[in-house]
Amino acid sequence: MIKKVSVVIVLLAVTSLLFVYSSCKSCKKNDKSVPTDTTAVSTSPVNNINLPHADTSVIPILSKVLDETFDASSKKDYNKLGSLLAYRGPDETRYGSVFNAKNSYEKKVLAVTADVFNKWNKNIESREYARVFSLPQQDGTALPILEVFFVSPKLVNRKFFLFMEISGEFKVAEITSSLE
């Protein structure tokens, strides 16, 4: 009798182990990595953007601003980073100026922004400044938008940086993943 109970217990144990192993999600994982960043895009040009192309001679100027922005972000130099970003905060009277790292709220915004920029630049093989568009404004002016590709071994992340001129210099005003 004891042998029959022991055999039944062993069979139940083996059956339950097989069931657990077959339903284990981590046991079925493939070693194929899939990018989880939803902003990943192909490197083929987008042909559905109906914005007029801007003067390509401005690309080196805008790319220099972005290089300085990414450098300040990596060094966590919030004073420098703030001087390169157009203010976009709750105080609408400040629009047309830059961020002030001495203000605690603005410093927090700059720290979060720096973290995001550093994430985009982490483990990239290259950062490519692709093309520039001109975004017409209601007042008749036009703001340049620079398309930037962050190329890493597993994906290409595309962002569009909109610039505005403040005190005679271009500043990063907006960033988006899509121009639709």
PDB file of C-alpha atoms in Angstrom:
ATOM      1  CA  MET A   1       0.000   0.000   0.000  1.00  0.00           C
ATOM      2  CA  ILE A   2       2.781   2.422   0.903  1.00  0.00           C
ATOM      3  CA  LYS A   3       4.556   1.618  -2.387  1.00  0.00           C
ATOM      4  CA  LYS A   4       1.406   2.436  -4.375  1.00  0.00           C
ATOM      5  CA  VAL A   5       0.988   5.778  -2.562  1.00  0.00           C
ATOM      6  CA  SER A   6       4.682   6.587  -3.105  1.00  0.00           C
ATOM      7  CA  VAL A   7       4.409   5.753  -6.808  1.00  0.00           C
ATOM      8  CA  VAL A   8       1.281   7.933  -7.152  1.00  0.00           C
ATOM      9  CA  ILE A   9       2.995  10.827  -5.346  1.00  0.00           C
ATOM     10  CA  VAL A  10       6.080  10.537  -7.563  1.00  0.00           C
ATOM     11  CA  LEU A  11       3.901  10.427 -10.699  1.00  0.00           C
ATOM     12  CA  LEU A  12       1.950  13.486  -9.536  1.00  0.00           C
ATOM     13  CA  ALA A  13       5.174  15.332  -8.778  1.00  0.00           C
ATOM     14  CA  VAL A  14       6.666  14.519 -12.201  1.00  0.00           C
ATOM     15  CA  THR A  15       3.417  15.454 -13.973  1.00  0.00           C
ATOM     16  CA  SER A  16       3.184  18.768 -12.118  1.00  0.00           C
ATOM     17  CA  LEU A  17       6.834  19.588 -12.885  1.00  0.00           C
ATOM     18  CA  LEU A  18       6.236  18.904 -16.575  1.00  0.00           C
ATOM     19  CA  PHE A  19       3.144  21.120 -16.511  1.00  0.00           C
ATOM     20  CA  VAL A  20       4.988  23.960 -14.762  1.00  0.00           C
ATOM     21  CA  TYR A  21       7.955  23.707 -17.121  1.00  0.00           C
ATOM     22  CA  SER A  22       5.756  23.690 -20.247  1.00  0.00           C
ATOM     23  CA  SER A  23       3.793  26.737 -19.116  1.00  0.00           C
ATOM     24  CA  CYS A  24       6.781  28.721 -17.866  1.00  0.00           C
ATOM     25  CA  LYS A  25       7.044  31.904 -19.929  1.00  0.00           C
ATOM     26  CA  SER A  26      10.681  32.487 -19.113  1.00  0.00           C
ATOM     27  CA  CYS A  27      11.516  28.967 -20.326  1.00  0.00           C
ATOM     28  CA  LYS A  28      10.074  29.752 -23.746  1.00  0.00           C
ATOM     29  CA  LYS A  29      11.973  33.003 -24.318  1.00  0.00           C
ATOM     30  CA  ASN A  30      13.878  33.293 -27.538  1.00  0.00           C
ATOM     31  CA  ASP A  31      17.160  35.119 -27.523  1.00  0.00           C
ATOM     32  CA  LYS A  32      15.908  37.483 -30.224  1.00  0.00           C
ATOM     33  CA  SER A  33      15.860  41.057 -28.998  1.00  0.00           C
ATOM     34  CA  VAL A  34      12.983  43.227 -30.135  1.00  0.00           C
ATOM     35  CA  PRO A  35      13.217  46.997 -29.780  1.00  0.00           C
ATOM     36  CA  THR A  36      10.563  48.317 -27.441  1.00  0.00           C
ATOM     37  CA  ASP A  37      10.956  51.979 -28.274  1.00  0.00           C
ATOM     38  CA  THR A  38       7.783  52.957 -30.122  1.00  0.00           C
ATOM     39  CA  THR A  39       9.540  55.902 -31.751  1.00  0.00           C
ATOM     40  CA  ALA A  40      11.826  53.625 -33.749  1.00  0.00           C
ATOM     41  CA  VAL A  41      11.505  54.224 -37.463  1.00  0.00           C
ATOM     42  CA  SER A  42      13.086  53.125 -40.669  1.00  0.00           C
ATOM     43  CA  THR A  43      15.810  55.179 -42.281  1.00  0.00           C
ATOM     44  CA  SER A  44      13.836  55.595 -45.509  1.00  0.00           C
ATOM     45  CA  PRO A  45      12.765  59.187 -46.046  1.00  0.00           C
ATOM     46  CA  VAL A  46       9.214  60.173 -45.251  1.00  0.00           C
ATOM     47  CA  ASN A  47       7.505  61.403 -48.389  1.00  0.00           C
ATOM     48  CA  ASN A  48       4.243  62.521 -46.815  1.00  0.00           C
ATOM     49  CA  ILE A  49       5.605  65.640 -45.142  1.00  0.00           C
ATOM     50  CA  ASN A  50       4.106  68.633 -46.886  1.00  0.00           C
ATOM     51  CA  LEU A  51       6.410  71.220 -45.386  1.00  0.00           C
ATOM     52  CA  PRO A  52       8.538  73.430 -47.594  1.00  0.00           C
ATOM     53  CA  HIS A  53      12.215  72.653 -47.463  1.00  0.00           C
ATOM     54  CA  ALA A  54      14.297  75.316 -45.792  1.00  0.00           C
ATOM     55  CA  ASP A  55      17.705  76.600 -46.748  1.00  0.00           C
ATOM     56  CA  THR A  56      20.114  73.687 -46.196  1.00  0.00           C
ATOM     57  CA  SER A  57      22.924  76.103 -45.344  1.00  0.00           C
ATOM     58  CA  VAL A  58      21.312  76.467 -41.895  1.00  0.00           C
ATOM     59  CA  ILE A  59      21.918  72.764 -41.069  1.00  0.00           C
ATOM     60  CA  PRO A  60      25.473  73.338 -39.743  1.00  0.00           C
ATOM     61  CA  ILE A  61      24.218  76.164 -37.516  1.00  0.00           C
ATOM     62  CA  LEU A  62      21.337  74.113 -36.105  1.00  0.00           C
ATOM     63  CA  SER A  63      23.460  70.984 -35.724  1.00  0.00           C
ATOM     64  CA  LYS A  64      26.021  72.995 -33.750  1.00  0.00           C
ATOM     65  CA  VAL A  65      23.248  74.125 -31.387  1.00  0.00           C
ATOM     66  CA  LEU A  66      22.138  70.509 -30.975  1.00  0.00           C
ATOM     67  CA  ASP A  67      25.707  69.287 -30.426  1.00  0.00           C
ATOM     68  CA  GLU A  68      26.097  71.888 -27.660  1.00  0.00           C
ATOM     69  CA  THR A  69      22.699  70.887 -26.238  1.00  0.00           C
ATOM     70  CA  PHE A  70      23.590  67.194 -26.113  1.00  0.00           C
ATOM     71  CA  ASP A  71      27.029  67.989 -24.677  1.00  0.00           C
ATOM     72  CA  ALA A  72      25.505  70.142 -21.905  1.00  0.00           C
ATOM     73  CA  SER A  73      22.996  67.365 -21.203  1.00  0.00           C
ATOM     74  CA  SER A  74      25.689  64.722 -20.850  1.00  0.00           C
ATOM     75  CA  LYS A  75      27.681  66.974 -18.495  1.00  0.00           C
ATOM     76  CA  LYS A  76      24.508  67.931 -16.600  1.00  0.00           C
ATOM     77  CA  ASP A  77      25.446  71.572 -17.169  1.00  0.00           C
ATOM     78  CA  TYR A  78      21.954  72.955 -16.623  1.00  0.00           C
ATOM     79  CA  ASN A  79      23.038  76.593 -17.019  1.00  0.00           C
ATOM     80  CA  LYS A  80      24.373  75.894 -20.511  1.00  0.00           C
ATOM     81  CA  LEU A  81      21.451  73.610 -21.383  1.00  0.00           C
ATOM     82  CA  GLY A  82      18.947  76.234 -20.237  1.00  0.00           C
ATOM     83  CA  SER A  83      20.605  78.850 -22.427  1.00  0.00           C
ATOM     84  CA  LEU A  84      20.041  76.621 -25.479  1.00  0.00           C
ATOM     85  CA  LEU A  85      16.347  75.846 -24.905  1.00  0.00           C
ATOM     86  CA  ALA A  86      13.482  78.252 -25.555  1.00  0.00           C
ATOM     87  CA  TYR A  87      11.336  78.633 -22.445  1.00  0.00           C
ATOM     88  CA  ARG A  88       8.119  76.592 -22.525  1.00  0.00           C
ATOM     89  CA  GLY A  89       6.681  76.779 -19.059  1.00  0.00           C
ATOM     90  CA  PRO A  90       3.577  77.982 -17.258  1.00  0.00           C
ATOM     91  CA  ASP A  91       4.569  81.682 -17.390  1.00  0.00           C
ATOM     92  CA  GLU A  92       3.471  82.752 -20.874  1.00  0.00           C
ATOM     93  CA  THR A  93       5.077  86.164 -20.405  1.00  0.00           C
ATOM     94  CA  ARG A  94       8.462  84.389 -20.522  1.00  0.00           C
ATOM     95  CA  TYR A  95       7.895  82.937 -23.996  1.00  0.00           C
ATOM     96  CA  GLY A  96      10.645  84.202 -26.249  1.00  0.00           C
ATOM     97  CA  SER A  97      13.303  83.748 -23.559  1.00  0.00           C
ATOM     98  CA  VAL A  98      15.384  80.773 -22.396  1.00  0.00           C
ATOM     99  CA  PHE A  99      15.260  78.567 -19.306  1.00  0.00           C
ATOM    100  CA  ASN A 100      16.809  79.792 -16.053  1.00  0.00           C
ATOM    101  CA  ALA A 101      18.598  76.990 -14.166  1.00  0.00           C
ATOM    102  CA  LYS A 102      18.569  79.098 -10.973  1.00  0.00           C
ATOM    103  CA  ASN A 103      14.784  78.689 -10.757  1.00  0.00           C
ATOM    104  CA  SER A 104      14.026  75.373  -9.000  1.00  0.00           C
ATOM    105  CA  TYR A 105      11.072  74.471 -11.247  1.00  0.00           C
ATOM    106  CA  GLU A 106      13.012  75.223 -14.414  1.00  0.00           C
ATOM    107  CA  LYS A 107      16.058  73.319 -13.142  1.00  0.00           C
ATOM    108  CA  LYS A 108      13.849  70.230 -12.660  1.00  0.00           C
ATOM    109  CA  VAL A 109      12.566  70.598 -16.229  1.00  0.00           C
ATOM    110  CA  LEU A 110      16.144  70.888 -17.468  1.00  0.00           C
ATOM    111  CA  ALA A 111      17.209  67.784 -15.497  1.00  0.00           C
ATOM    112  CA  VAL A 112      14.378  65.716 -16.992  1.00  0.00           C
ATOM    113  CA  THR A 113      15.134  67.074 -20.458  1.00  0.00           C
ATOM    114  CA  ALA A 114      18.822  66.215 -20.050  1.00  0.00           C
ATOM    115  CA  ASP A 115      17.903  62.674 -19.002  1.00  0.00           C
ATOM    116  CA  VAL A 116      15.756  62.241 -22.116  1.00  0.00           C
ATOM    117  CA  PHE A 117      18.487  63.605 -24.393  1.00  0.00           C
ATOM    118  CA  ASN A 118      21.024  61.284 -22.742  1.00  0.00           C
ATOM    119  CA  LYS A 119      18.700  58.323 -23.278  1.00  0.00           C
ATOM    120  CA  TRP A 120      18.413  59.129 -26.982  1.00  0.00           C
ATOM    121  CA  ASN A 121      22.202  59.385 -27.287  1.00  0.00           C
ATOM    122  CA  LYS A 122      23.025  56.280 -25.236  1.00  0.00           C
ATOM    123  CA  ASN A 123      24.721  53.498 -27.215  1.00  0.00           C
ATOM    124  CA  ILE A 124      24.240  55.193 -30.569  1.00  0.00           C
ATOM    125  CA  GLU A 125      26.614  54.578 -33.441  1.00  0.00           C
ATOM    126  CA  SER A 126      25.896  57.950 -34.997  1.00  0.00           C
ATOM    127  CA  ARG A 127      23.642  60.983 -34.880  1.00  0.00           C
ATOM    128  CA  GLU A 128      22.699  62.178 -38.346  1.00  0.00           C
ATOM    129  CA  TYR A 129      21.327  65.609 -39.165  1.00  0.00           C
ATOM    130  CA  ALA A 130      19.243  64.698 -42.184  1.00  0.00           C
ATOM    131  CA  ARG A 131      17.220  67.570 -43.602  1.00  0.00           C
ATOM    132  CA  VAL A 132      15.665  70.850 -42.640  1.00  0.00           C
ATOM    133  CA  PHE A 133      12.099  72.050 -43.151  1.00  0.00           C
ATOM    134  CA  SER A 134      10.558  75.457 -42.868  1.00  0.00           C
ATOM    135  CA  LEU A 135       7.410  75.826 -40.753  1.00  0.00           C
ATOM    136  CA  PRO A 136       5.455  78.945 -41.767  1.00  0.00           C
ATOM    137  CA  GLN A 137       3.988  80.970 -38.897  1.00  0.00           C
ATOM    138  CA  GLN A 138       0.880  83.164 -38.860  1.00  0.00           C
ATOM    139  CA  ASP A 139       2.996  86.314 -38.561  1.00  0.00           C
ATOM    140  CA  GLY A 140       4.739  85.529 -41.864  1.00  0.00           C
ATOM    141  CA  THR A 141       7.980  84.228 -40.360  1.00  0.00           C
ATOM    142  CA  ALA A 142       9.176  80.653 -40.738  1.00  0.00           C
ATOM    143  CA  LEU A 143      10.756  78.406 -38.124  1.00  0.00           C
ATOM    144  CA  PRO A 144      13.332  75.797 -39.131  1.00  0.00           C
ATOM    145  CA  ILE A 145      12.813  72.142 -38.210  1.00  0.00           C
ATOM    146  CA  LEU A 146      15.809  69.806 -38.283  1.00  0.00           C
ATOM    147  CA  GLU A 147      15.253  66.067 -38.751  1.00  0.00           C
ATOM    148  CA  VAL A 148      17.684  64.042 -36.630  1.00  0.00           C
ATOM    149  CA  PHE A 149      18.360  60.289 -36.701  1.00  0.00           C
ATOM    150  CA  PHE A 150      19.832  58.566 -33.647  1.00  0.00           C
ATOM    151  CA  VAL A 151      21.308  55.384 -35.154  1.00  0.00           C
ATOM    152  CA  SER A 152      21.994  52.481 -32.803  1.00  0.00           C
ATOM    153  CA  PRO A 153      22.841  48.845 -33.584  1.00  0.00           C
ATOM    154  CA  LYS A 154      19.227  47.722 -33.125  1.00  0.00           C
ATOM    155  CA  LEU A 155      17.093  50.675 -34.206  1.00  0.00           C
ATOM    156  CA  VAL A 156      16.891  54.125 -35.687  1.00  0.00           C
ATOM    157  CA  ASN A 157      15.154  56.771 -33.604  1.00  0.00           C
ATOM    158  CA  ARG A 158      13.976  59.863 -35.502  1.00  0.00           C
ATOM    159  CA  LYS A 159      13.154  63.224 -33.924  1.00  0.00           C
ATOM    160  CA  PHE A 160      12.256  66.623 -35.336  1.00  0.00           C
ATOM    161  CA  PHE A 161      13.727  69.662 -33.558  1.00  0.00           C
ATOM    162  CA  LEU A 162      11.987  73.003 -34.095  1.00  0.00           C
ATOM    163  CA  PHE A 163      14.134  76.081 -33.565  1.00  0.00           C
ATOM    164  CA  MET A 164      13.305  79.683 -32.929  1.00  0.00           C
ATOM    165  CA  GLU A 165      15.540  82.698 -32.942  1.00  0.00           C
ATOM    166  CA  ILE A 166      15.987  84.431 -29.595  1.00  0.00           C
ATOM    167  CA  SER A 167      18.325  87.425 -29.324  1.00  0.00           C
ATOM    168  CA  GLY A 168      19.822  86.625 -32.735  1.00  0.00           C
ATOM    169  CA  GLU A 169      20.622  82.961 -31.936  1.00  0.00           C
ATOM    170  CA  PHE A 170      18.763  79.743 -32.656  1.00  0.00           C
ATOM    171  CA  LYS A 171      17.344  77.899 -29.626  1.00  0.00           C
ATOM    172  CA  VAL A 172      15.594  74.532 -29.445  1.00  0.00           C
ATOM    173  CA  ALA A 173      11.907  75.312 -29.043  1.00  0.00           C
ATOM    174  CA  GLU A 174      10.045  72.028 -29.590  1.00  0.00           C
ATOM    175  CA  ILE A 175      10.823  68.362 -30.197  1.00  0.00           C
ATOM    176  CA  THR A 176       8.518  65.797 -31.737  1.00  0.00           C
ATOM    177  CA  SER A 177       8.646  62.298 -33.195  1.00  0.00           C
ATOM    178  CA  SER A 178       6.049  63.024 -35.863  1.00  0.00           C
ATOM    179  CA  LEU A 179       5.109  65.974 -38.044  1.00  0.00           C
ATOM    180  CA  GLU A 180       1.574  64.814 -38.707  1.00  0.00           C
TER     181      GLU A 180
END
